[in-house]
PDB file of C-alpha atoms in Angstrom:
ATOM      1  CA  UNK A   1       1.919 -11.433  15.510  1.00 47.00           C
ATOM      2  CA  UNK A   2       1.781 -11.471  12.280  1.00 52.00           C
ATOM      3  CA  UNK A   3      -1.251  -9.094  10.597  1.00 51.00           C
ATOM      4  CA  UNK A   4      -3.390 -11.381   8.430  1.00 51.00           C
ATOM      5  CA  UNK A   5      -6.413  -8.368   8.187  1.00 52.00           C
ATOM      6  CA  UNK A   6      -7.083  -8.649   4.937  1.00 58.00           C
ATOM      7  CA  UNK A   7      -6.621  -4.135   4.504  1.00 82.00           C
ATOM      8  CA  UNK A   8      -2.930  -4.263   5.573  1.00 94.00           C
ATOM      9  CA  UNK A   9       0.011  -5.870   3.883  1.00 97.00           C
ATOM     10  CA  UNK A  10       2.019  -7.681   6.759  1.00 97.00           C
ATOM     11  CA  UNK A  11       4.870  -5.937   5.482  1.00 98.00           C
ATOM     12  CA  UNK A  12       6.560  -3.962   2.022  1.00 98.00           C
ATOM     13  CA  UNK A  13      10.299  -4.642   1.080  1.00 98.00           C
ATOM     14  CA  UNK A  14      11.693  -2.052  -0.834  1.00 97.00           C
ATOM     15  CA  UNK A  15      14.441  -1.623  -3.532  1.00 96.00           C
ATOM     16  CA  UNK A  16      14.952   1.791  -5.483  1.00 95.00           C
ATOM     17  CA  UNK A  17      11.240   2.472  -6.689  1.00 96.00           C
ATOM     18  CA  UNK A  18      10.424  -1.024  -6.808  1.00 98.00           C
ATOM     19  CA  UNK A  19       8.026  -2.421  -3.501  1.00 98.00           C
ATOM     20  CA  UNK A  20       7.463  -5.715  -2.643  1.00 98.00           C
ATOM     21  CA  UNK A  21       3.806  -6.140  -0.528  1.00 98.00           C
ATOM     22  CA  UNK A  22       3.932  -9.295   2.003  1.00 98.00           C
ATOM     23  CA  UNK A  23       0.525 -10.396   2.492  1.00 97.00           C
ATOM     24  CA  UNK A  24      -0.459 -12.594   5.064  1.00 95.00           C
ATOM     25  CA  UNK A  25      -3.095 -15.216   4.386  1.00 92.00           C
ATOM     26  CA  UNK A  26      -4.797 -16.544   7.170  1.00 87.00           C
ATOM     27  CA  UNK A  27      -4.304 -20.143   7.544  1.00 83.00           C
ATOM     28  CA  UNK A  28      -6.776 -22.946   8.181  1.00 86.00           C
ATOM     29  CA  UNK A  29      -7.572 -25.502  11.229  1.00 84.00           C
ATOM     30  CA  UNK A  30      -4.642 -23.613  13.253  1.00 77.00           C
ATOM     31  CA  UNK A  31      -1.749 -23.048  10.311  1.00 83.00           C
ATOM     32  CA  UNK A  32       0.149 -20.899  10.248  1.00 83.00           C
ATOM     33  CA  UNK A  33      -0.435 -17.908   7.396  1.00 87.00           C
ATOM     34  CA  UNK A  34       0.420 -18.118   4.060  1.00 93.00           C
ATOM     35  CA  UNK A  35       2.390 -15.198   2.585  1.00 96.00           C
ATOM     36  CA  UNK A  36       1.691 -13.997  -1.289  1.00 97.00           C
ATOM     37  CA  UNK A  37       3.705 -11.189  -2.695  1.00 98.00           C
ATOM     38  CA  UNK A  38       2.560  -7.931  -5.173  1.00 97.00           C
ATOM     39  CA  UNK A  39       5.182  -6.459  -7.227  1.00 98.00           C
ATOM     40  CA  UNK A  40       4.935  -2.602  -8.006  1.00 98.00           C
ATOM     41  CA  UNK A  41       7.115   0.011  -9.788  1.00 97.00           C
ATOM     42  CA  UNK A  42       6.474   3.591  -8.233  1.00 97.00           C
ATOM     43  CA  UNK A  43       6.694   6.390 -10.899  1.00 96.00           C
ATOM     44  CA  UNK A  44       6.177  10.414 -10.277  1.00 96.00           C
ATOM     45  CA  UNK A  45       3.653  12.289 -12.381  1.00 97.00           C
ATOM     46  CA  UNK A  46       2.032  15.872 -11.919  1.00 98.00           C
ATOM     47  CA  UNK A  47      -0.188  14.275  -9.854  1.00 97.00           C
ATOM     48  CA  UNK A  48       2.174  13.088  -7.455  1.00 97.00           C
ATOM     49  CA  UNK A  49       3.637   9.234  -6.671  1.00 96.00           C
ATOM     50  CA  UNK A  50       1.688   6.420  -8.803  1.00 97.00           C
ATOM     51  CA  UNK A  51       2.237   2.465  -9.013  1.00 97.00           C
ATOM     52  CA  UNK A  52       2.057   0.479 -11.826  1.00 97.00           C
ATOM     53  CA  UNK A  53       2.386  -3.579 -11.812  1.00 96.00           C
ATOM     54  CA  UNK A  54       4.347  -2.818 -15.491  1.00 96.00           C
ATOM     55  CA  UNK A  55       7.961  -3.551 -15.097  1.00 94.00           C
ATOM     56  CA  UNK A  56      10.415  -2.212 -17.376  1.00 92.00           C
ATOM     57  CA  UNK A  57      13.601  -3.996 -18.856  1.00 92.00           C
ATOM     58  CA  UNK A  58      16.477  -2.637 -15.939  1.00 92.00           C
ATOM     59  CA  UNK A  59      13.286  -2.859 -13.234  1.00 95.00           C
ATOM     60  CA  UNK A  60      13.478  -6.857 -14.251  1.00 92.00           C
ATOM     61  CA  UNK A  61      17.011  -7.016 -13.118  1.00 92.00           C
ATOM     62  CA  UNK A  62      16.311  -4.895  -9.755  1.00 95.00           C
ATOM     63  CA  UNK A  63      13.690  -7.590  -9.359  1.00 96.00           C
ATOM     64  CA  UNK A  64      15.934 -10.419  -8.784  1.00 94.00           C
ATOM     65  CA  UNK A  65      17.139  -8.483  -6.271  1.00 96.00           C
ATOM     66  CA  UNK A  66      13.920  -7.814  -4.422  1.00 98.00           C
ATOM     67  CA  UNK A  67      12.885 -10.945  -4.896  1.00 98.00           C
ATOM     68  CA  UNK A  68      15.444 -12.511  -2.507  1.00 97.00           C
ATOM     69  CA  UNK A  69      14.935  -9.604   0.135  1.00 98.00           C
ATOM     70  CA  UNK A  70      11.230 -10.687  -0.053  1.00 98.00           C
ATOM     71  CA  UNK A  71      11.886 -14.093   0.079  1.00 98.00           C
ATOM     72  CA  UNK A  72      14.142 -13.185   3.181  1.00 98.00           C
ATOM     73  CA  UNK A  73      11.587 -11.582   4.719  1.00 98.00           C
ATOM     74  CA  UNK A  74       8.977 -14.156   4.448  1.00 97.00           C
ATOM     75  CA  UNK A  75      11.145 -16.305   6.511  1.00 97.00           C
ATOM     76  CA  UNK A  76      11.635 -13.501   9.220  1.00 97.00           C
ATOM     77  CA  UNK A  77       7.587 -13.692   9.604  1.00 95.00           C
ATOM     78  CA  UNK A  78       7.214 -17.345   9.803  1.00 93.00           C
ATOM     79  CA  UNK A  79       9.516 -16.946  12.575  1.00 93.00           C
ATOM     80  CA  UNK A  80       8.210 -14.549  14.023  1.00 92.00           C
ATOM     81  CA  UNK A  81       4.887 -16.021  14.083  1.00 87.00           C
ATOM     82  CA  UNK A  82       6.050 -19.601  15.023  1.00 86.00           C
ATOM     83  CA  UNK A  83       8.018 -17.597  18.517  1.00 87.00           C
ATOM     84  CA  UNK A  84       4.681 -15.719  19.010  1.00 81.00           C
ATOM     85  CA  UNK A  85       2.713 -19.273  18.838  1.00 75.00           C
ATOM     86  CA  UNK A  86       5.133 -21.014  21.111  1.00 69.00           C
ATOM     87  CA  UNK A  87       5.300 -17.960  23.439  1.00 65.00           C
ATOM     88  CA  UNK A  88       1.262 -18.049  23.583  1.00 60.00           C
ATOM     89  CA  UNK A  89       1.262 -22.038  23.901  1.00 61.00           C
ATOM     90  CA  UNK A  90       4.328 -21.612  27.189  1.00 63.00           C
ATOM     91  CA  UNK A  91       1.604 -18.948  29.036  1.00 60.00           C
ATOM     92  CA  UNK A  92      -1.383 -21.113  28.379  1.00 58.00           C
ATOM     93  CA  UNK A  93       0.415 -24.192  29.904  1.00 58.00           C
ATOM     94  CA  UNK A  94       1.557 -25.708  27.431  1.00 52.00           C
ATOM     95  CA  UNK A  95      -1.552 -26.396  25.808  1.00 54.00           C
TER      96      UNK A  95
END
């Protein structure tokens, strides 16, 4: 099932030191989850590995790209998640 805890990200996409963060949004009245996305850059300092949410000019273009790998994603869960409901509605009859 998809994890809609509010501490994990139901998944990360990434694409060179760009990361995509799935979240998973609990839905209402038996929905399914909505998904929302963060976009972050990684970036090494002394201190070690670091994220910003500030994109440079080249990371926009890398971002089309992880964009549709997201959005590709997001589609993998709501199946996922609509085979896991169907699979839990078979075992409890049908119900």
């Amino acid at each position: 099932m998809t994890k809609t805890n509010s501490n994990q990200p139901a998944d990360t996409v990434r694409y060179g030191s760009l990361k995509g963060t799935i979240w998973a949004n609990p839905g209402k009245d038996g929905r399914p989850p909505r998904f929302s996305v963060t976009y972050t850059r990684g970036y090494k300092t002394d201190e070690g590995w670091k994220e910003t949410s500030s994109l440079g000019e080249i990371d926009n273009l890398k971002l089309r790209l992880l964009t549709d790998r997201v959005a590709i994603r997001i589609i993998e869960l709501k199946a996922e998640e609509a085979a896991e409901s169907d699979e839990y509605n078979t075992e409890e009859g049908g119900q």
